[in-house]
N, CA, C and O atoms as CSV, one atom per row, in Angstrom:
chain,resi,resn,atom,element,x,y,z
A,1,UNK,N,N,26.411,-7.674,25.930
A,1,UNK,CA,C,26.171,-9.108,25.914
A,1,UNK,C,C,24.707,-9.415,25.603
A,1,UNK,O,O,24.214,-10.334,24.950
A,2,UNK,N,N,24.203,-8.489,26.189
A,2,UNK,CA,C,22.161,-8.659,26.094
A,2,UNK,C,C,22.341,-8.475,24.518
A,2,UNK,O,O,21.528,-9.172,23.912
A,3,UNK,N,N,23.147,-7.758,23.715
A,3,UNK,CA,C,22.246,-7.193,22.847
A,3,UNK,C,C,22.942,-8.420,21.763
A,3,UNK,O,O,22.264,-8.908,20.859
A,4,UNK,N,N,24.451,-8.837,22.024
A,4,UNK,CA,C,24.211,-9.921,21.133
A,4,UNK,C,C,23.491,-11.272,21.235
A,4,UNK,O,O,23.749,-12.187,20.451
A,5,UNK,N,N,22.668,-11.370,22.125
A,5,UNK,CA,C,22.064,-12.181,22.605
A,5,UNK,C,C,20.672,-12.310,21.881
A,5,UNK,O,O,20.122,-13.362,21.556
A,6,UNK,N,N,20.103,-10.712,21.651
A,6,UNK,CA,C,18.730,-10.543,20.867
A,6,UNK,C,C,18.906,-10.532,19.817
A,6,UNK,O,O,17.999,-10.678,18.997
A,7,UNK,N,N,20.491,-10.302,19.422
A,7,UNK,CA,C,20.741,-10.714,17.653
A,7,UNK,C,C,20.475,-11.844,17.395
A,7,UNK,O,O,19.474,-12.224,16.788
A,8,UNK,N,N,21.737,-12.804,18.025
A,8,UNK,CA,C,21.476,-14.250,17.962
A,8,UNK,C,C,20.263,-14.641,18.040
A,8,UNK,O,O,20.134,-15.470,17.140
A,9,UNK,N,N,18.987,-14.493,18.769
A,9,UNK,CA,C,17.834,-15.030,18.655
A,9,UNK,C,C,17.217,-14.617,17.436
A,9,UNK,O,O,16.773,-15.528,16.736
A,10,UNK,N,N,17.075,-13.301,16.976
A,10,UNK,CA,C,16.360,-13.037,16.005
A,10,UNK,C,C,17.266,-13.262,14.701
A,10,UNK,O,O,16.733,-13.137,13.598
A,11,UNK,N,N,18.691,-13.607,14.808
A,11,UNK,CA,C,18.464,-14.368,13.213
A,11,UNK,C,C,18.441,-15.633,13.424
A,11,UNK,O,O,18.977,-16.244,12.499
A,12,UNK,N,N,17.877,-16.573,14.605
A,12,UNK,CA,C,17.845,-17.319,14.592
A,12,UNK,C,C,16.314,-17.807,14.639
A,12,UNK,O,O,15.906,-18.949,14.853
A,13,UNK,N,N,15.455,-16.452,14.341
A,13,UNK,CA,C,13.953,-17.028,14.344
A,13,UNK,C,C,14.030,-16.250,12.662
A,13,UNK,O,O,13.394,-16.991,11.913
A,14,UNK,N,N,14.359,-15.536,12.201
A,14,UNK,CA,C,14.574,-15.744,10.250
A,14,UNK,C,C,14.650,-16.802,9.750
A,14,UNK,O,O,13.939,-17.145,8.806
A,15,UNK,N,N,15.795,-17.744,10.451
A,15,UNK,CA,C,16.465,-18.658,9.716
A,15,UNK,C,C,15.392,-19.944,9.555
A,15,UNK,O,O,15.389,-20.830,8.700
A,16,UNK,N,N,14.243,-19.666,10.987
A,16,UNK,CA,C,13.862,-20.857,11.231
A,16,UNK,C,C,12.041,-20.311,10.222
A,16,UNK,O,O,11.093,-21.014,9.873
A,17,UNK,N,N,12.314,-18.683,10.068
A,17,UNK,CA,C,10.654,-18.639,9.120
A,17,UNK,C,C,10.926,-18.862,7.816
A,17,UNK,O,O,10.005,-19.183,7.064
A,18,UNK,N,N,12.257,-18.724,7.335
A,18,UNK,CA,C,12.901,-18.770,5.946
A,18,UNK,C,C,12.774,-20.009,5.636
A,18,UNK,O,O,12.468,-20.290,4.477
A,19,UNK,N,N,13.009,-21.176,6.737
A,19,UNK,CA,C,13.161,-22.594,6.596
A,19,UNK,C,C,11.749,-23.089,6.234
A,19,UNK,O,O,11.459,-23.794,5.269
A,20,UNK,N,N,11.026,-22.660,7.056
A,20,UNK,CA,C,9.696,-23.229,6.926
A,20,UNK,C,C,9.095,-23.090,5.971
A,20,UNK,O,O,8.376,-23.954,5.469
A,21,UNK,N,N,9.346,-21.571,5.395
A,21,UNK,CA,C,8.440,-21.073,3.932
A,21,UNK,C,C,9.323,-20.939,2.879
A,21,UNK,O,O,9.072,-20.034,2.083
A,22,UNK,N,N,10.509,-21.774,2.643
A,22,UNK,CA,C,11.149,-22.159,1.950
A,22,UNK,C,C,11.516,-20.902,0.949
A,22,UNK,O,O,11.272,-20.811,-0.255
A,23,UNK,N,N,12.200,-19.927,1.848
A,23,UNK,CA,C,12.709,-18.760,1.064
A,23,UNK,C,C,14.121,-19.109,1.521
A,23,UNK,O,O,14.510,-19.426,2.645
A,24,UNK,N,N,14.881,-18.957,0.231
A,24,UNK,CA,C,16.214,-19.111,0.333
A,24,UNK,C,C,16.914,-17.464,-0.872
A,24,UNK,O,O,16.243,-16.695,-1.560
A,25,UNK,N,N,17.984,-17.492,-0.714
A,25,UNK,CA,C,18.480,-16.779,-1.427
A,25,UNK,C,C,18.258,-15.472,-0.659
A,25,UNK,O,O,17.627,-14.573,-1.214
A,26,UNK,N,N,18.809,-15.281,0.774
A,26,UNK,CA,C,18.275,-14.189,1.018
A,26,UNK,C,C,19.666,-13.753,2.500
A,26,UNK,O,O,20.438,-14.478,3.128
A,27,UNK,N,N,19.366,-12.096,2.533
A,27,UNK,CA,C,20.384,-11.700,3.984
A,27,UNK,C,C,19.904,-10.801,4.532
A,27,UNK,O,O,19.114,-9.900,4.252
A,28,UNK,N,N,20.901,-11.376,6.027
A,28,UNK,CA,C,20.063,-10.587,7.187
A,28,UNK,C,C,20.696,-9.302,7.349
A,28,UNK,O,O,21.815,-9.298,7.863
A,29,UNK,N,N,19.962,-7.774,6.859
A,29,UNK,CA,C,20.669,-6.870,7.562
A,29,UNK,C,C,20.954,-6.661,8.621
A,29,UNK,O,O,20.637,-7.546,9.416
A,30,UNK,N,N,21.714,-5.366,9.214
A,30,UNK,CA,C,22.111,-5.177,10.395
A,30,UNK,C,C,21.109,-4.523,11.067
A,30,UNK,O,O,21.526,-4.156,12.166
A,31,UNK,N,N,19.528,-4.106,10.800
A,31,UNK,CA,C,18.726,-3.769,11.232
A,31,UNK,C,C,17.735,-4.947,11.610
A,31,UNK,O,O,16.617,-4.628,12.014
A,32,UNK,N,N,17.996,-5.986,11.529
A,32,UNK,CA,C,17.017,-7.214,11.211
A,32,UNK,C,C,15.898,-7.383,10.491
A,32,UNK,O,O,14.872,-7.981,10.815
A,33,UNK,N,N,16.199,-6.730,9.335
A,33,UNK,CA,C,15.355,-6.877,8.230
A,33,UNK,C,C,15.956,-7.723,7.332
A,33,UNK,O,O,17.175,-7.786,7.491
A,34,UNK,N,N,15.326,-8.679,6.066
A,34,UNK,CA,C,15.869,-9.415,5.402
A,34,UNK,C,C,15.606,-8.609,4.188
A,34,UNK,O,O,14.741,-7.733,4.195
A,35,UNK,N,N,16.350,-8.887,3.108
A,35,UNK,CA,C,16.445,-8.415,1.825
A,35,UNK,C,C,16.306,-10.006,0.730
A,35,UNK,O,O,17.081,-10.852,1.175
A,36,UNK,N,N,15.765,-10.361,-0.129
A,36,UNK,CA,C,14.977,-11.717,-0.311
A,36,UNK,C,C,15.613,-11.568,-1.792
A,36,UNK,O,O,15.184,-10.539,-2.314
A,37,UNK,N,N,16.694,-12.430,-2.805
A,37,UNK,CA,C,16.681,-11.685,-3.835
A,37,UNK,C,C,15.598,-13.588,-4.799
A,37,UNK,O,O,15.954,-14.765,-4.847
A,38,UNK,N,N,14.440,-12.930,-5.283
A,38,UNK,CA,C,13.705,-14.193,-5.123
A,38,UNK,C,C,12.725,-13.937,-5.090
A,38,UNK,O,O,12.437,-12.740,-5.101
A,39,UNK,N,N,11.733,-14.905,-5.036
A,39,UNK,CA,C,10.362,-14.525,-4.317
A,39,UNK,C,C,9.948,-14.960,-2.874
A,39,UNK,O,O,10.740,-15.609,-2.191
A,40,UNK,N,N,8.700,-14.605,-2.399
A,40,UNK,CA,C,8.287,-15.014,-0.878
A,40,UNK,C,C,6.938,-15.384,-1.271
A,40,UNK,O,O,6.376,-14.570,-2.004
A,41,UNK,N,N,6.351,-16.337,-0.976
A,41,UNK,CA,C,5.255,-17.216,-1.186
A,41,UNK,C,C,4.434,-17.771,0.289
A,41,UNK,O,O,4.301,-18.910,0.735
A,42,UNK,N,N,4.033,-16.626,0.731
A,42,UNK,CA,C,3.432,-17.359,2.465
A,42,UNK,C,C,2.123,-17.228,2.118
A,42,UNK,O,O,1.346,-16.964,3.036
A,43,UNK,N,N,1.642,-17.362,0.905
A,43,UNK,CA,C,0.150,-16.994,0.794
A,43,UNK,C,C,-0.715,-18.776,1.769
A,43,UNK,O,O,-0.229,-19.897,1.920
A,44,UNK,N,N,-1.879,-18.285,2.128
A,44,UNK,CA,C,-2.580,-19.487,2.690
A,44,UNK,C,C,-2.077,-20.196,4.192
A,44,UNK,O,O,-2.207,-21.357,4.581
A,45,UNK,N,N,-1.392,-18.893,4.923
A,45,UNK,CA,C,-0.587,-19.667,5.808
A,45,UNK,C,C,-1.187,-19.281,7.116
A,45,UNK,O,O,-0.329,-19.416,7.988
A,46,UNK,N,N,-2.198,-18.900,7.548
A,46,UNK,CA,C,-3.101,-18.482,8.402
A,46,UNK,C,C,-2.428,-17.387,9.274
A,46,UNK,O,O,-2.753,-16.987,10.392
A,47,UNK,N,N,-1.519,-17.049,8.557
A,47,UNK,CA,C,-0.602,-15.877,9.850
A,47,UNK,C,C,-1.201,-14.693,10.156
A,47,UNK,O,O,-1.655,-14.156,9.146
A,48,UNK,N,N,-1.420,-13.935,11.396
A,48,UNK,CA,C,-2.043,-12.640,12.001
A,48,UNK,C,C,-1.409,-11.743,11.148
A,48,UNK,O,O,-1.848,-11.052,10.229
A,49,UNK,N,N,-0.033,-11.913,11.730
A,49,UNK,CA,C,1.082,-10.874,11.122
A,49,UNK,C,C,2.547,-11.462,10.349
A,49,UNK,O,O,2.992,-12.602,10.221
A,50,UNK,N,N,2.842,-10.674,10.092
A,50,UNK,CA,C,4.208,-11.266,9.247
A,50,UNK,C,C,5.069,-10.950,10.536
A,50,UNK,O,O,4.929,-10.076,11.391
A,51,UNK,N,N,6.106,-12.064,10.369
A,51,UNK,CA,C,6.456,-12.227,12.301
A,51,UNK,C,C,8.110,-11.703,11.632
A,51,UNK,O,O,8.865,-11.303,12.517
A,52,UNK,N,N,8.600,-11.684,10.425
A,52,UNK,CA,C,9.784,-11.076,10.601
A,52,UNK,C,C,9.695,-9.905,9.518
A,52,UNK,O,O,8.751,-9.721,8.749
A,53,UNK,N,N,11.000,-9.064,9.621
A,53,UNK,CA,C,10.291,-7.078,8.802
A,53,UNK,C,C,11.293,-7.933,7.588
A,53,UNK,O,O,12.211,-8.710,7.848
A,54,UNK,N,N,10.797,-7.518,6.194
A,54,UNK,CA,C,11.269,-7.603,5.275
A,54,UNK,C,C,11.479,-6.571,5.063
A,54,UNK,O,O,10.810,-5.672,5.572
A,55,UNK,N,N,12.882,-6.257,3.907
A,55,UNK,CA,C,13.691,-4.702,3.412
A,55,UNK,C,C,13.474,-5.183,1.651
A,55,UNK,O,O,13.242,-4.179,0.977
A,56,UNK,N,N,13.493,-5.935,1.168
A,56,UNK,CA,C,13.519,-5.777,-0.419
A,56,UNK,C,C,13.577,-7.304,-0.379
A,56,UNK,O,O,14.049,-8.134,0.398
A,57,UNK,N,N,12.977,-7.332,-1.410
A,57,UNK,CA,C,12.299,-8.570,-2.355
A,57,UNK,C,C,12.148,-8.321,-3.961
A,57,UNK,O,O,11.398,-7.562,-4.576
A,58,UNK,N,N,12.989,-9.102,-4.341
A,58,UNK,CA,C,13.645,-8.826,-5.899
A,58,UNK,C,C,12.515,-9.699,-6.686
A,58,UNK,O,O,12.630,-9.677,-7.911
A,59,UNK,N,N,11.416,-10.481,-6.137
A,59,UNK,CA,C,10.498,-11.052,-7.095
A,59,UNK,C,C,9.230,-10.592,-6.368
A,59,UNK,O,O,9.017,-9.514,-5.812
A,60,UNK,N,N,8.161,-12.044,-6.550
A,60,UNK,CA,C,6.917,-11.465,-6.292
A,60,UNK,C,C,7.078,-11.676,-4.454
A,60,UNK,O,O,7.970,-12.190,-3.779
A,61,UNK,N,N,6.095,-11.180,-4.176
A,61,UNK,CA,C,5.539,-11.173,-2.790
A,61,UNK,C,C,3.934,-11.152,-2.417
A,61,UNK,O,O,2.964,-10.401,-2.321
A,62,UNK,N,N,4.326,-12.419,-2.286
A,62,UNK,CA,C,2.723,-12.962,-2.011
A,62,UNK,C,C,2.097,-13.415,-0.465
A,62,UNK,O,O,2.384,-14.525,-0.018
A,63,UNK,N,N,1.244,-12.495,0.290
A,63,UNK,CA,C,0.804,-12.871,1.575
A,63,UNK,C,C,-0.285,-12.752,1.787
A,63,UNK,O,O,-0.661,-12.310,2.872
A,64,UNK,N,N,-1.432,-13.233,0.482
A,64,UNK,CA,C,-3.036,-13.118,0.104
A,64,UNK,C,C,-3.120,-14.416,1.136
A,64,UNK,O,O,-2.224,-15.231,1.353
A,65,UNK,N,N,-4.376,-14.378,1.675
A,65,UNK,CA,C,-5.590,-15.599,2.034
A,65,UNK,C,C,-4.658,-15.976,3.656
A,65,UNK,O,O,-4.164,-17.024,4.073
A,66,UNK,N,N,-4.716,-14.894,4.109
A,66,UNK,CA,C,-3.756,-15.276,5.349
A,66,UNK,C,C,-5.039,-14.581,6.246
A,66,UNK,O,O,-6.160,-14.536,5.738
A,67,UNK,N,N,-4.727,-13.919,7.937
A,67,UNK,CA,C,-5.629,-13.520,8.452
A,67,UNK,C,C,-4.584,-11.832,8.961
A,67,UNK,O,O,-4.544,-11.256,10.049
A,68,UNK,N,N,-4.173,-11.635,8.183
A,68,UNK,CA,C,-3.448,-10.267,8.328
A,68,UNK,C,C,-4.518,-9.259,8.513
A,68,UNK,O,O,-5.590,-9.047,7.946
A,69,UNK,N,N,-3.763,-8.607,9.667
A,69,UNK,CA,C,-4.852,-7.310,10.329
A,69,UNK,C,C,-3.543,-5.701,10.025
A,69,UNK,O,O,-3.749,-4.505,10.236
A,70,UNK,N,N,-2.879,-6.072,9.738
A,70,UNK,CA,C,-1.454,-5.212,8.979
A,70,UNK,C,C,-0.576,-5.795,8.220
A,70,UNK,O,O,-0.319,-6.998,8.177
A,71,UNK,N,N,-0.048,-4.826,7.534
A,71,UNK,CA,C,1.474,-5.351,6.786
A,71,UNK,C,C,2.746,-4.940,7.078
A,71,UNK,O,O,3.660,-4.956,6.254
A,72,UNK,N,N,2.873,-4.478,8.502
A,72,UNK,CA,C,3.826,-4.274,9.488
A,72,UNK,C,C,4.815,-5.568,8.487
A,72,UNK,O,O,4.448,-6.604,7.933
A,73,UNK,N,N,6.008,-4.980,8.591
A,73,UNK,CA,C,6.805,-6.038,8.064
A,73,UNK,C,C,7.106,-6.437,6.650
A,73,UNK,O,O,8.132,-6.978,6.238
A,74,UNK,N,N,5.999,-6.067,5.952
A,74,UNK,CA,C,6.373,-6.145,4.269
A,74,UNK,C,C,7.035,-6.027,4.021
A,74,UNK,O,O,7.731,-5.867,5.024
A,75,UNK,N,N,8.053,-5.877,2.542
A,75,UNK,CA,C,8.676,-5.260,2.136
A,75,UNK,C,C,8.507,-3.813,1.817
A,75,UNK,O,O,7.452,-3.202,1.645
A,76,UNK,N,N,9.553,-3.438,1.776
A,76,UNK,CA,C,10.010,-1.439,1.376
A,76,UNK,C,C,9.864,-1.619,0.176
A,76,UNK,O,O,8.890,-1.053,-0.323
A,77,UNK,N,N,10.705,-2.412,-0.689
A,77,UNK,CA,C,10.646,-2.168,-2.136
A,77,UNK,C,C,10.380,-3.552,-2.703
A,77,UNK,O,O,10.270,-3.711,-3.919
């Protein structure tokens, strides 16, 4: 029950970073990584870290002029 519980939250905090940075076209694996077929555009967004793990991104990927201290979370490919 706990553990569908930490599912439900965490695709329910994707849904809500996807919303904000207006990435669409995209799914949640069963690892909670997203696969993006598209681009991701969070450049200028003052973020520490990238708060959800990306798995593949089929366009560009852009997370310049932010305050990133890692790229924990990038994409794989």
């Amino acid at each position: 029950m706990i553990k569908l519980f930490e599912q439900y939250n965490n695709e329910k905090k994707i849904e809500h970073f996807c919303s904000k940075y207006f990435i669409s076209n995209y799914e949640i694996n069963s690892d909670g990584s997203i696969d993006v077929n598209g681009d991701v555009d969070i450049d200028g967004q003052g973020l520490s870290k990238i708060p959800i793990k990306f798995n593949k991104v089929t366009g560009d990927f852009d997370c310049a002029n932010n305050k990133l201290t890692t790229l924990k979370g990038s994409p794989k490919h």
